[in-house]
Coordinates of C-alpha atoms and ligand atoms in Angstrom, one line a residue:
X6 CA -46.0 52.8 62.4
X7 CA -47.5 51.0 60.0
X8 CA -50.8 51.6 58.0
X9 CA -53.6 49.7 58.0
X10 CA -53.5 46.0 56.5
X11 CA -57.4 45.8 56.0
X12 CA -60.3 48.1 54.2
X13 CA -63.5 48.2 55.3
X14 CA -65.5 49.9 52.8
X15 CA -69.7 50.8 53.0
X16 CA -72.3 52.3 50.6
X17 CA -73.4 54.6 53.6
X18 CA -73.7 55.2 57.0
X19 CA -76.5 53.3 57.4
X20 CA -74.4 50.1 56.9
X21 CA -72.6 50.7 59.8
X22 CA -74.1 48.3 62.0
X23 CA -73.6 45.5 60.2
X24 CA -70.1 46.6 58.5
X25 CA -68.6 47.6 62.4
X26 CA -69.3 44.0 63.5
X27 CA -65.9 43.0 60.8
X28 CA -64.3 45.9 62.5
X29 CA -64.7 44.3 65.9
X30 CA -63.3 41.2 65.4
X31 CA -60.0 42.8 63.4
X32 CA -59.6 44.6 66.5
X33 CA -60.2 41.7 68.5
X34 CA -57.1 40.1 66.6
X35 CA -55.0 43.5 66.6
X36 CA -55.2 44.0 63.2
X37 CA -55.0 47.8 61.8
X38 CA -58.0 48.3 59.9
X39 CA -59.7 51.7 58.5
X40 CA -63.0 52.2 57.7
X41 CA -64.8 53.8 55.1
X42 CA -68.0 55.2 53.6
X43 CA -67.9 55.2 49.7
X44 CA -70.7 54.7 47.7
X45 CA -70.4 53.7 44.0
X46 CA -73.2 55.2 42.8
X47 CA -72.6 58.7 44.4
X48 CA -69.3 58.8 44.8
X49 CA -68.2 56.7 42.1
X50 CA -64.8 58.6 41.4
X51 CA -63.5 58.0 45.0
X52 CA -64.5 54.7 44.9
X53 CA -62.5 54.1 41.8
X54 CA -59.3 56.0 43.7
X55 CA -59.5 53.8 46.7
X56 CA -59.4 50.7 44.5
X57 CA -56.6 51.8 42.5
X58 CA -54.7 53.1 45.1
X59 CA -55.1 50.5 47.7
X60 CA -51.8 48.2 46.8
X61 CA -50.1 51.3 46.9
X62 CA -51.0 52.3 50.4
X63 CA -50.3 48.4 51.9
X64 CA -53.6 47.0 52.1
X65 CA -54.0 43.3 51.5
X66 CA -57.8 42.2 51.9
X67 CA -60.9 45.0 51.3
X68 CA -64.3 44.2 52.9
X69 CA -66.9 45.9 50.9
X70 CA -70.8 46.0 52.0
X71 CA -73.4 47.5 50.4
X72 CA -77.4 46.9 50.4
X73 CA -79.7 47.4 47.5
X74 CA -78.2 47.3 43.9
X75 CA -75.0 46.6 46.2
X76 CA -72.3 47.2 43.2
X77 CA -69.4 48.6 45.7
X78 CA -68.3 45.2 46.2
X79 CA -67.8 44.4 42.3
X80 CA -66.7 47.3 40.8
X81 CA -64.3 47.2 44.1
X82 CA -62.8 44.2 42.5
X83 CA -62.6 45.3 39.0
X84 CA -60.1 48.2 40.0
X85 CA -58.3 46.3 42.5
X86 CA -56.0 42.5 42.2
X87 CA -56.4 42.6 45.7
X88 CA -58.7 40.1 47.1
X89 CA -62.5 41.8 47.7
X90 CA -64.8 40.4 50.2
X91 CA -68.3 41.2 50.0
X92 CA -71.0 41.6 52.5
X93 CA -74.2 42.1 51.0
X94 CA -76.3 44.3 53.1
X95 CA -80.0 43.2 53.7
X96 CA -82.2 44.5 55.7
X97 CA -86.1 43.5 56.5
X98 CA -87.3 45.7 53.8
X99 CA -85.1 44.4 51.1
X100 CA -85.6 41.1 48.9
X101 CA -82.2 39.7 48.4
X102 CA -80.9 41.6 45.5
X103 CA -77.9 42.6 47.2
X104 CA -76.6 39.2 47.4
X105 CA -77.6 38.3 43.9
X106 CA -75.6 41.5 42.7
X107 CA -72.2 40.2 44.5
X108 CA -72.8 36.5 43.8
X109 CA -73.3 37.1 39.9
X110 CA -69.8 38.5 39.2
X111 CA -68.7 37.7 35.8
X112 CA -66.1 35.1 34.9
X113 CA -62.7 36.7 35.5
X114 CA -63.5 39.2 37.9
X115 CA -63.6 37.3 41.5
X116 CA -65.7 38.3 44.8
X117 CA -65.8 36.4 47.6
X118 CA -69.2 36.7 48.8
X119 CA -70.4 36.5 51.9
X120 CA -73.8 35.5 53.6
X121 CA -76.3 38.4 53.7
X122 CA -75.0 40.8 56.9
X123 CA -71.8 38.3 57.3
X124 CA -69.4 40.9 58.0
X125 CA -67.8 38.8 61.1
X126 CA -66.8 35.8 58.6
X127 CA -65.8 38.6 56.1
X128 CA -63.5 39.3 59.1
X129 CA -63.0 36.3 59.7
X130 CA -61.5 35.5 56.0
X131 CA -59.4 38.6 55.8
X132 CA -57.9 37.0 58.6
X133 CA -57.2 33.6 56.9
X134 CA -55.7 35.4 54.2
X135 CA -53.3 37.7 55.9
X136 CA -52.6 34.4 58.4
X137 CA -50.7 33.0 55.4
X138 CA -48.0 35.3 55.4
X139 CA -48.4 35.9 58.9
X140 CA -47.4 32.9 61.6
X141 CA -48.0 34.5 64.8
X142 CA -51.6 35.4 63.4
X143 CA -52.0 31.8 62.4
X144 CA -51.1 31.0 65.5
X145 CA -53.8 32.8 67.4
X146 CA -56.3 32.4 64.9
X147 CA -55.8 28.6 65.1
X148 CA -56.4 29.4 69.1
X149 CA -59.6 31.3 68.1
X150 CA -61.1 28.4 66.2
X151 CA -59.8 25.6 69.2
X152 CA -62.0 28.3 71.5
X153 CA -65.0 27.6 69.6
X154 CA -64.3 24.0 68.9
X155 CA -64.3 23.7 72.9
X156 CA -66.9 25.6 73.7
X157 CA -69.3 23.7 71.4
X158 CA -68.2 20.6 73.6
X159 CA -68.8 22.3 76.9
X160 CA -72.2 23.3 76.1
X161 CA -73.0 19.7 75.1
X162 CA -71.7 18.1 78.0
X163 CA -74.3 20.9 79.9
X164 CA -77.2 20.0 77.6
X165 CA -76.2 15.9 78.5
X166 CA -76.1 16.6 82.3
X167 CA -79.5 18.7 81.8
X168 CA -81.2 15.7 80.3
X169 CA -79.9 13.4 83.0
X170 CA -81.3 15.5 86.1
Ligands
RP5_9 C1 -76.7 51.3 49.4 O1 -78.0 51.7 49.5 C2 -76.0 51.4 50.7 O2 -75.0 50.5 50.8 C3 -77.1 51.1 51.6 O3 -77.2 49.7 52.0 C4 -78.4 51.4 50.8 C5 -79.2 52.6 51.4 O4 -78.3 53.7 51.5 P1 -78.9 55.1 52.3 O5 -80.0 55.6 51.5 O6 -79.3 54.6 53.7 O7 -77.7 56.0 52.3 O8 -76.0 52.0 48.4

């Protein structure tokens, strides 16, 4: 069997909330995933192992969240050539400094950030990326976005028949 394709990396624990919603919608589209908590402030040395070592082991897209000073994401990217999607964790207590950390990546050095708790579009992207190598994932992803292209439709036609009555 093969490993997983996707790494979904967190600061802590306490991300998990937001970071398990990108988990659910791999699974949702049978991709292997494995998820992680490693914090680059206090455990910067795994961090920098995972990164280095993640071609190696097959993966093709990481997911990195983090809240506060949020620098998982970025220094994610700096050990990896691997594409690095960010979710920057916010929560009500925080300003949005988590964001601004991912979004201010210097030149050479890219991130693709996220809106603040987007993990299911962080999903979502993975996806797009591994559907380019990848036609039968293509296929239902195209499938997945006809869904919601149809349901938008169905709800108006519900709202129109509302007004009507
Ligand atoms: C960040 O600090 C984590 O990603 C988390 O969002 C935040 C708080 O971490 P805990 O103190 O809850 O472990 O590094």
């Amino acid at each position: 069997m093969s490993g997983p394709l996707v790494g979904i990396i967190m600061g802590s624990d306490s991300d998990l909330d937001v970071m398990r919603q990108a988990a659910d919608v791999l699974k949702g589209f049978g991709i292997g995933y494995e998820l992680r908590v490693i914090s680059a402030h206090r455990t910067p040395d795994i961090m920098t192992e995972y990164a280095a070592s993640a071609t190696g082991r097959g993966l093709k897209v990481i997911i990195a969240g983090a809240g506060g000073s949020a620098h998982l994401p970025g220094m994610t990217a700096s050990h990896t050539p691997l594409p690095v999607i960010a979710v920057p964790v916010k929560r009500d207590n925080h300003d949005h400094e988590a964001l601004w950390s991912n979004i201010k990546m210097p030149p050479g050095v890219p991130l693709a950030t996220m809106p603040e708790n987007g993990a299911k579009n962080a999903a979502l992207m993975a996806i797009e990326i591994l559907a380019l190598s990848d036609a039968t994932l293509l296929k239902k992803y195209r499938a997945f976005r006809q869904k919601q292209h149809d349901d938008v439709i169905a709800i108006d036609k519900a709202l129109q028949q509302r007004g009507k009555a």
